[in-house]
XYZ file of C-alpha atoms in Angstrom:
600
model
C 10.755 22.854 27.918
C 12.972 23.324 30.974
C 14.710 20.022 31.822
C 13.481 20.269 35.439
C 9.932 19.734 34.153
C 10.716 16.638 32.046
C 10.255 13.074 33.305
C 11.352 10.127 31.150
C 10.139 6.759 32.433
C 9.220 3.269 31.203
C 6.825 0.604 32.453
C 8.380 -2.804 33.167
C 6.653 -5.996 34.346
C 6.125 -9.703 33.806
C 3.942 -10.590 30.806
C 0.189 -10.092 31.416
C 0.549 -7.961 34.563
C -1.299 -5.032 32.982
C 1.398 -2.716 31.547
C -0.531 -1.769 28.400
C -3.794 -1.198 30.302
C -1.947 1.036 32.790
C -0.458 2.997 29.861
C -4.018 3.467 28.528
C -5.168 4.959 31.854
C -2.161 7.321 31.976
C -2.970 8.574 28.455
C -6.609 9.036 29.420
C -5.880 10.726 32.751
C -3.411 13.239 31.245
C -5.808 14.105 28.408
C -3.335 12.941 25.737
C -6.201 11.097 24.036
C -9.910 11.840 24.303
C -12.394 9.142 25.319
C -13.455 8.974 21.665
C -9.885 8.312 20.481
C -9.203 5.663 23.114
C -9.077 1.953 22.298
C -7.911 -0.941 24.487
C -4.097 -1.323 24.458
C -3.726 1.840 22.353
C 0.100 1.601 22.328
C -0.018 -1.987 21.017
C -0.462 -0.856 17.424
C 0.362 -4.177 15.702
C -2.456 -6.664 14.997
C -0.227 -9.441 16.328
C 0.110 -7.659 19.695
C -3.662 -7.375 20.052
C -4.301 -10.978 18.950
C -1.719 -12.552 21.257
C -2.335 -10.122 24.128
C 1.367 -9.321 24.567
C 3.484 -6.251 23.834
C 6.098 -7.028 21.178
C 7.536 -3.596 20.417
C 8.433 -0.856 22.903
C 6.219 2.200 22.235
C 6.941 5.839 23.133
C 4.398 8.557 23.922
C 4.534 12.125 25.317
C 2.001 13.306 27.905
C 1.428 16.615 29.731
C 0.570 16.422 33.438
C -0.329 19.267 35.799
C 1.024 18.280 39.205
C -0.522 19.173 42.561
C 2.018 21.991 42.942
C 0.497 23.639 39.842
C 3.571 22.991 37.638
C 3.120 21.383 34.173
C 5.390 18.404 33.496
C 6.294 16.727 30.212
C 6.046 12.956 30.753
C 7.767 10.733 28.163
C 6.548 7.152 28.603
C 8.044 4.061 26.947
C 5.839 0.949 27.266
C 8.000 -2.209 27.121
C 7.324 -5.918 26.407
C 7.178 -8.426 29.268
C 7.938 -11.729 27.475
C 11.384 -13.229 28.106
C 12.124 -13.298 24.336
C 11.903 -9.487 24.146
C 14.287 -8.629 26.993
C 16.514 -6.813 24.474
C 13.633 -4.415 23.681
C 13.357 -3.686 27.417
C 17.120 -3.074 27.849
C 17.079 -0.586 24.951
C 14.101 1.329 26.383
C 15.815 1.636 29.795
C 18.719 3.578 28.273
C 16.293 6.331 27.188
C 14.827 6.812 30.701
C 15.688 8.011 34.214
C 12.992 5.993 35.972
C 10.967 2.789 35.731
C 7.460 1.978 36.957
C 7.628 -1.645 38.138
C 4.141 -3.180 37.794
C 3.288 -6.285 39.838
C 0.003 -8.191 39.579
C -1.612 -8.153 43.047
C -3.043 -11.645 42.391
C 0.113 -13.305 40.995
C 2.857 -11.567 42.986
C 6.507 -11.235 41.961
C 7.278 -13.502 38.982
C 10.345 -14.495 36.981
C 10.319 -11.716 34.400
C 9.431 -9.153 37.104
C 12.809 -9.856 38.703
C 14.692 -10.066 35.398
C 13.394 -6.667 34.234
C 13.933 -5.147 37.691
C 17.610 -6.173 37.650
C 17.976 -4.625 34.173
C 16.532 -1.342 35.520
C 18.844 -1.416 38.573
C 21.862 -2.061 36.299
C 20.821 0.994 34.247
C 20.736 3.050 37.510
C 17.061 3.989 37.204
C 14.741 5.200 39.962
C 12.202 2.409 40.657
C 8.531 3.209 41.385
C 6.835 -0.067 42.541
C 3.111 -0.391 41.730
C 0.588 -3.125 42.595
C -1.989 -3.535 39.818
C -5.373 -5.370 39.710
C -6.265 -4.552 43.337
C -9.958 -4.574 42.296
C -9.953 -8.368 41.763
C -11.452 -10.621 44.429
C -8.307 -12.810 44.445
C -5.923 -9.846 44.963
C -3.398 -10.134 47.841
C -2.083 -6.540 48.048
C -0.617 -6.753 51.585
C 1.222 -10.051 50.949
C 2.543 -8.936 47.540
C 3.643 -5.548 48.974
C 5.707 -7.515 51.533
C 7.271 -9.518 48.656
C 8.171 -6.314 46.802
C 9.766 -4.620 49.828
C 11.692 -7.835 50.558
C 13.387 -7.346 47.150
C 13.536 -3.532 46.890
C 13.635 -2.468 50.525
C 11.425 0.257 51.987
C 8.023 -0.071 53.645
C 5.021 -2.070 52.302
C 2.738 0.989 52.683
C 4.977 2.956 50.262
C 4.128 0.558 47.404
C 1.438 2.235 45.265
C -1.820 0.355 44.700
C -3.764 0.875 41.486
C -6.379 -0.693 39.285
C -5.518 0.053 35.662
C -8.866 -1.357 34.570
C -10.955 0.819 36.915
C -8.621 3.863 36.879
C -8.027 3.739 40.665
C -4.806 5.328 41.986
C -3.629 6.803 38.644
C -3.323 10.358 40.002
C -1.163 9.143 42.919
C 1.051 7.245 40.440
C 1.627 10.366 38.286
C 2.536 12.352 41.425
C 4.958 9.586 42.499
C 6.658 9.702 39.073
C 7.058 13.505 39.335
C 8.491 13.215 42.866
C 10.668 10.081 42.559
C 11.957 10.065 38.954
C 14.834 12.565 38.524
C 14.843 15.068 35.625
C 17.252 14.476 32.667
C 20.921 15.242 33.279
C 21.996 16.442 29.812
C 23.799 19.622 28.735
C 21.631 21.820 26.433
C 24.683 23.893 25.378
C 26.869 20.930 24.365
C 27.078 19.508 20.774
C 24.113 17.338 19.785
C 24.096 13.754 21.066
C 20.898 11.706 20.604
C 20.634 7.967 21.328
C 18.753 5.873 18.727
C 16.697 3.434 20.852
C 14.495 2.147 17.990
C 13.768 2.786 14.312
C 11.595 1.793 11.380
C 11.583 2.260 7.614
C 9.146 4.493 5.753
C 8.927 4.379 1.949
C 8.731 8.192 1.653
C 10.733 9.424 4.659
C 13.449 6.743 4.676
C 14.847 5.524 8.005
C 12.939 7.055 10.934
C 15.100 7.031 14.077
C 13.396 7.040 17.508
C 15.730 9.148 19.664
C 16.300 10.349 23.197
C 18.220 13.660 23.019
C 20.914 13.614 25.729
C 22.875 16.813 24.909
C 22.203 19.810 22.645
C 19.175 20.213 20.377
C 18.126 19.258 16.832
C 15.869 21.048 14.332
C 15.193 20.835 10.586
C 18.217 23.082 9.834
C 20.603 20.747 11.697
C 22.515 18.506 9.300
C 22.862 15.233 11.213
C 24.938 12.075 10.983
C 25.020 8.747 12.870
C 28.491 8.560 14.465
C 29.102 4.873 13.636
C 28.512 5.195 9.880
C 29.260 8.920 9.377
C 26.619 9.266 6.626
C 25.255 12.823 6.610
C 21.550 13.564 6.184
C 19.168 16.524 6.145
C 16.190 15.772 8.455
C 12.930 15.606 6.500
C 10.805 15.732 9.636
C 11.253 16.052 13.405
C 8.522 15.224 15.869
C 7.186 13.539 18.985
C 4.871 10.593 19.686
C 1.470 11.760 20.914
C 0.985 8.714 20.559
C 0.895 9.009 16.738
C 3.714 10.935 15.059
C 3.266 14.681 15.545
C 5.573 17.180 13.803
C 7.398 19.726 16.020
C 9.990 22.401 15.298
C 12.811 20.839 17.308
C 13.847 18.344 19.999
C 15.824 19.644 22.985
C 18.043 17.966 25.594
C 16.067 15.487 27.696
C 13.235 15.038 25.166
C 12.120 11.851 23.377
C 10.939 11.946 19.744
C 11.804 10.920 16.214
C 13.961 12.136 13.306
C 12.975 11.215 9.736
C 16.498 11.042 8.299
C 15.593 10.502 4.635
C 18.297 7.783 4.484
C 17.215 5.144 1.976
C 19.887 2.586 2.893
C 18.968 0.700 6.028
C 22.600 -0.069 6.935
C 23.375 3.664 7.392
C 21.429 3.967 10.668
C 21.732 1.428 13.505
C 19.854 1.060 16.777
C 22.216 1.988 19.643
C 24.126 4.520 17.522
C 24.492 8.217 18.438
C 23.160 10.958 16.146
C 25.199 14.161 16.212
C 25.538 17.377 14.187
C 27.581 17.085 10.991
C 28.888 20.679 11.361
C 29.573 20.583 15.111
C 30.033 16.893 15.987
C 30.280 15.593 19.555
C 33.774 14.406 20.562
C 32.590 10.899 21.526
C 29.409 8.824 21.110
C 27.084 7.720 23.887
C 27.638 4.221 25.294
C 25.632 1.944 22.988
C 23.891 -1.330 23.727
C 25.562 -4.637 24.375
C 25.430 -6.670 21.138
C 22.611 -9.189 21.340
C 23.414 -12.916 21.192
C 20.792 -15.033 19.358
C 19.819 -18.252 21.122
C 17.697 -20.045 18.515
C 18.495 -20.513 14.823
C 16.231 -21.600 11.974
C 16.195 -21.465 8.174
C 13.574 -19.281 6.464
C 12.946 -20.000 2.774
C 10.469 -18.556 0.260
C 7.915 -21.055 -1.091
C 8.375 -19.457 -4.535
C 12.058 -19.201 -5.507
C 11.347 -15.899 -7.304
C 10.427 -14.319 -3.932
C 14.030 -14.582 -2.625
C 14.860 -10.844 -3.240
C 11.564 -9.842 -1.574
C 12.377 -12.006 1.469
C 15.845 -10.401 1.706
C 14.275 -6.934 1.584
C 11.693 -7.924 4.250
C 14.403 -9.219 6.617
C 16.450 -6.022 6.144
C 13.481 -3.848 7.111
C 12.524 -6.096 10.029
C 16.106 -5.952 11.334
C 15.874 -2.153 11.386
C 12.721 -2.434 13.499
C 14.027 -5.362 15.580
C 17.771 -5.165 16.213
C 17.818 -8.611 17.908
C 17.150 -10.374 14.570
C 20.266 -11.612 12.725
C 20.393 -13.431 9.388
C 22.737 -14.634 6.643
C 22.153 -16.319 3.245
C 21.876 -20.117 3.207
C 21.173 -22.805 0.606
C 19.477 -26.165 1.079
C 19.181 -29.123 -1.292
C 15.532 -29.500 -0.347
C 14.493 -25.827 -0.168
C 16.928 -23.974 -2.488
C 17.915 -20.408 -1.488
C 16.956 -18.846 1.839
C 18.359 -17.353 5.040
C 19.698 -18.705 8.326
C 18.111 -16.499 10.989
C 18.996 -16.064 14.655
C 16.291 -15.335 17.261
C 16.156 -14.716 21.008
C 13.664 -17.550 21.516
C 10.910 -19.614 19.946
C 8.208 -16.960 20.518
C 10.471 -14.364 18.868
C 10.860 -16.733 15.891
C 7.084 -17.196 15.664
C 6.499 -13.411 15.706
C 9.102 -12.733 12.971
C 7.592 -15.510 10.835
C 4.085 -14.053 11.159
C 5.293 -10.494 10.500
C 6.982 -11.600 7.253
C 3.784 -13.334 6.129
C 1.428 -10.492 7.123
C 3.390 -7.269 6.607
C 5.245 -8.361 3.463
C 2.704 -10.891 2.112
C 5.271 -13.636 1.505
C 4.725 -17.396 1.717
C 7.651 -18.898 3.603
C 8.846 -22.243 4.963
C 10.646 -22.254 8.311
C 12.821 -25.205 9.314
C 12.848 -26.659 12.827
C 14.848 -24.503 15.278
C 18.372 -25.371 16.372
C 20.924 -23.881 18.800
C 24.582 -22.913 18.421
C 27.076 -25.706 19.184
C 30.827 -25.540 19.811
C 32.838 -28.286 18.059
C 36.314 -29.202 19.348
C 38.207 -30.738 16.434
C 40.954 -33.369 16.829
C 43.406 -30.663 15.669
C 42.519 -28.534 18.726
C 40.540 -25.970 16.698
C 37.158 -24.876 18.096
C 34.418 -23.994 15.591
C 30.807 -22.918 16.146
C 27.854 -24.142 14.087
C 24.175 -23.134 14.226
C 22.839 -25.725 11.760
C 23.159 -29.547 11.924
C 24.006 -29.473 8.186
C 27.281 -27.662 9.068
C 28.533 -30.469 11.345
C 31.982 -31.656 10.142
C 32.960 -35.282 9.538
C 32.540 -37.163 12.874
C 35.976 -38.778 12.405
C 37.664 -35.394 12.991
C 35.546 -34.356 16.001
C 36.976 -34.601 19.516
C 33.818 -33.391 21.334
C 30.568 -31.481 20.770
C 29.595 -28.828 23.334
C 26.040 -27.548 23.703
C 24.785 -24.368 25.430
C 23.290 -24.736 28.915
C 21.022 -22.167 30.534
C 20.387 -21.079 34.102
C 16.595 -21.389 34.471
C 14.650 -19.840 37.361
C 11.145 -21.229 37.850
C 8.601 -19.616 40.202
C 5.786 -22.014 41.116
C 3.193 -22.693 43.847
C 4.429 -25.344 46.297
C 1.884 -27.986 45.189
C 3.410 -28.157 41.674
C 7.060 -28.675 42.724
C 6.905 -32.448 41.997
C 5.548 -32.132 38.457
C 8.047 -29.316 37.641
C 10.951 -31.497 38.837
C 9.666 -34.417 36.743
C 9.542 -32.198 33.640
C 13.094 -30.889 34.144
C 14.580 -34.349 34.836
C 13.093 -35.651 31.554
C 14.836 -32.732 29.785
C 18.282 -33.613 31.236
C 18.118 -30.750 33.753
C 20.091 -30.413 37.005
C 18.648 -28.776 40.136
C 20.877 -26.080 41.685
C 18.799 -24.262 44.301
C 15.360 -24.358 45.923
C 14.199 -21.279 47.857
C 10.827 -20.679 49.542
C 9.678 -17.101 48.834
C 6.753 -17.537 51.251
C 4.784 -20.557 52.593
C 2.937 -20.993 49.272
C 5.507 -20.127 46.561
C 8.932 -21.476 45.723
C 11.772 -20.500 43.347
C 13.748 -23.402 41.856
C 16.987 -22.801 39.930
C 18.049 -25.366 37.322
C 20.790 -25.884 34.750
C 19.157 -27.084 31.513
C 20.339 -27.635 27.916
C 19.010 -24.875 25.635
C 18.021 -27.447 22.980
C 15.579 -28.976 25.513
C 14.280 -25.560 26.573
C 13.417 -23.963 23.220
C 10.876 -26.408 21.847
C 7.836 -26.821 24.111
C 9.267 -26.525 27.623
C 7.345 -23.317 28.456
C 4.044 -24.783 27.186
C 4.568 -27.978 29.197
C 5.449 -25.955 32.311
C 2.262 -23.878 31.996
C 0.027 -26.916 31.390
C 1.535 -28.909 34.300
C 1.083 -25.993 36.745
C -2.296 -24.758 35.403
C -0.659 -21.520 34.267
C 0.653 -20.536 37.712
C 4.393 -21.114 37.089
C 6.645 -18.552 35.417
C 10.229 -18.794 34.227
C 13.237 -16.748 33.196
C 16.509 -17.974 31.721
C 20.044 -16.692 31.094
C 23.075 -18.253 29.393
C 25.234 -20.388 31.733
C 28.026 -22.144 29.787
C 28.929 -24.686 27.066
C 29.225 -28.322 28.140
C 30.593 -31.365 26.306
C 27.871 -33.997 25.822
C 27.480 -37.286 23.902
C 25.713 -35.688 20.925
C 25.129 -37.139 17.447
C 23.676 -35.880 14.185
C 20.404 -37.551 13.202
C 19.482 -37.451 9.503
C 15.958 -37.905 8.153
C 15.701 -39.665 4.773
C 12.589 -39.382 2.605
C 12.481 -41.844 -0.305
C 16.116 -42.754 0.550
C 17.251 -39.119 0.028
C 18.649 -37.131 2.979
C 16.567 -33.994 3.621
C 19.230 -31.642 5.027
C 16.641 -29.190 6.405
C 15.266 -31.940 8.720
C 18.627 -32.970 10.223
C 19.036 -32.407 13.964
C 21.648 -32.846 16.699
C 20.396 -35.024 19.579
C 21.776 -36.758 22.660
C 22.779 -40.329 21.818
C 20.564 -41.788 24.585
C 17.491 -40.059 23.112
C 18.240 -40.635 19.401
C 16.096 -43.785 19.019
C 13.084 -42.315 20.878
C 13.175 -39.021 18.955
C 13.888 -40.738 15.612
C 10.918 -43.107 16.016
C 8.595 -40.257 17.027
C 9.627 -38.043 14.078
C 9.312 -40.888 11.557
C 5.818 -41.733 12.869
C 4.736 -38.087 12.665
C 6.088 -37.640 9.140
C 4.374 -40.804 7.964
C 1.067 -39.065 8.737
C 2.059 -35.785 7.061
C 3.713 -36.809 3.785
C 1.055 -37.416 1.086
C 1.001 -40.847 -0.531
C 2.214 -41.353 -4.118
C 1.789 -44.178 -6.656
C 4.841 -45.827 -5.094
C 5.917 -46.702 -1.534
C 7.813 -43.875 0.225
C 10.211 -45.052 2.943
C 10.880 -42.527 5.754
C 13.986 -43.297 7.805
C 15.942 -41.833 10.718
C 19.681 -42.501 10.607
C 22.619 -41.842 12.939
C 26.085 -42.117 11.399
C 24.806 -44.093 8.414
C 22.939 -46.584 10.608
C 19.137 -46.684 10.202
C 17.524 -46.500 13.671
C 13.868 -46.178 12.643
C 11.770 -46.650 9.505
C 8.166 -46.292 8.365
C 6.580 -46.565 4.908
C 3.964 -44.286 3.393
C 1.792 -46.805 1.559
C 1.362 -46.447 -2.187
C -1.921 -45.465 -3.786
C -3.230 -48.655 -5.394
C -4.634 -49.103 -8.843
C -6.406 -52.422 -9.388
C -4.946 -53.596 -12.750
C -6.825 -56.913 -12.465
C -10.251 -55.248 -12.398
C -10.968 -56.091 -16.022
C -9.726 -59.707 -15.837
C -12.801 -61.871 -15.481
C -11.479 -65.409 -15.144
C -8.977 -66.578 -17.794
C -5.454 -67.921 -17.395
C -3.483 -67.005 -14.241
C -0.419 -66.156 -16.402
C -2.267 -63.154 -17.887
C -2.902 -61.735 -14.394
C 0.685 -62.400 -13.377
C 1.951 -60.592 -16.479
C -0.133 -57.481 -15.632
C 1.088 -57.483 -12.019
C 4.757 -57.833 -13.119
C 4.280 -54.929 -15.558
C 2.786 -52.774 -12.765
C 5.656 -53.708 -10.429
C 8.275 -52.677 -13.012
C 6.428 -49.380 -13.616
C 6.357 -48.579 -9.896
C 10.065 -49.360 -9.575
C 10.866 -46.975 -12.457
C 8.553 -44.297 -10.996
C 10.282 -44.539 -7.608
C 13.670 -43.945 -9.267
C 12.603 -40.774 -11.103
C 9.705 -39.572 -8.914
C 10.208 -36.748 -6.408
C 8.473 -36.400 -3.042
C 7.408 -32.940 -1.913
C 7.866 -32.462 1.840
C 5.097 -30.169 3.184
C 5.688 -27.301 5.678
C 3.937 -29.319 8.421
C 6.633 -31.988 8.185
C 9.377 -29.436 8.947
C 7.512 -28.381 12.064
C 6.738 -31.996 13.089
C 10.008 -32.023 15.012
C 8.525 -29.371 17.320
C 5.515 -31.528 18.145
C 7.498 -34.628 19.127
C 6.682 -35.711 22.651
C 3.498 -33.627 22.958
C 1.134 -36.535 22.414
């Protein structure tokens, strides 16, 4: 199709502002899917997305729209996630588009992730089409929210489109606005092939399937292709578009979005962000790729059955192809044997990866409590980074430990400012700015340690503000703090997977809470199991799991006291021997107990 009749756009918004429902109405209105084929959130194809009500993966789809001028336009839509942990998915989708539809909930107004995603779109130099959704609700404030939007974007409040994705109101006006305001692609059809890989997945029969936006040139089944970073040549097995399921076509031309089934069986040969070009007539230089993602949260993932280690490695490889923000490396633990140290963008991202491994690859896994990356300044002047408390060097050689701090923006109604401040102060936060967006809503900017943010901060924020507050965070800097390593001992044996780095002032409180939790979770044995928290070899908290009792005196009816004493001494010696050779199995719940500390 002529490039002038192509429009590539994505939908960006805060989580739960109605992106997926709006995508459904666009598919319905353009006749891409019939009423019979339609389901709610049709682009959210994963069970997890439907269960949790959030988009996890960016999805592409091609639609045909006949505009009011009688011209037929090819509309390539990429639906993006809204959760802060999937910002990298959003940034990748933006590179494949010329425009972005910014969706704002008419009842909630501009929220944290609305702004974060908007700034990403502005950085990518995209045309912004602002849209107010949910105008059919009784609590909608379209005029006020339109003022908020124009305060950020400029323009007039009446220019902000108003739609109801649920009722299908205003969809035709939105499609016309996309045709008018989003520019056509700016590629060169005559130049050598250059196609940006913005996503990919692995298929057992077709190998690596690359989701591409063709910038220059064209590709068909006769074109021998190669990713420019790896240089591995491949003969395409299949070329097609998303409609929204995979539909085979003859070729993809400049400006179009589709997929190439490369047939490559090795996952490392094809990376997200790479440029696909022709092997016979290669492009002189690749397209600018994506900024490498920096994981924020680290945790160990181990198979319950040691024999499943190769299967877990294979699962992580395939997930990394589908989710470029996941990083991992092999790791061993005394308590859990062989596994992997994985890096995630946040706690929700970690939870999703964990569930995908268990569901899609049918593996039973144990995940350790999450940690962050610390910088260690040694007495020699050397600076090293660690992402696991087990890697902490000998304290005698450490000059200082630096932890990552984040810039956190919290949007909240005015009446909840006090409880939000109380929450942040308890987490060692520092207030930087306080700005009133309007008489009822305020934006507070804080500096907060990442270790305090990743555990249950978001849940606590939502519960304290009845769900009205929203937040976004970005990396600020590393700061030297009085941090210590806290070990957890079970039956006087250090469990390395339970070690954590905490602030010295909070070590006793956290140690006591963890020990109390673990006392409830570790099953009792025939001997007493001591659970201890220790800092630098000093025990700061202890609790005992009581032994299961067997009444050895049950059969002694009367008789000499020495006989009873002899039986009790024999039992005592047996328990002592059992404690020396017995092993205590730490259940999965105990590893996650650290996450629950402070919730009660």
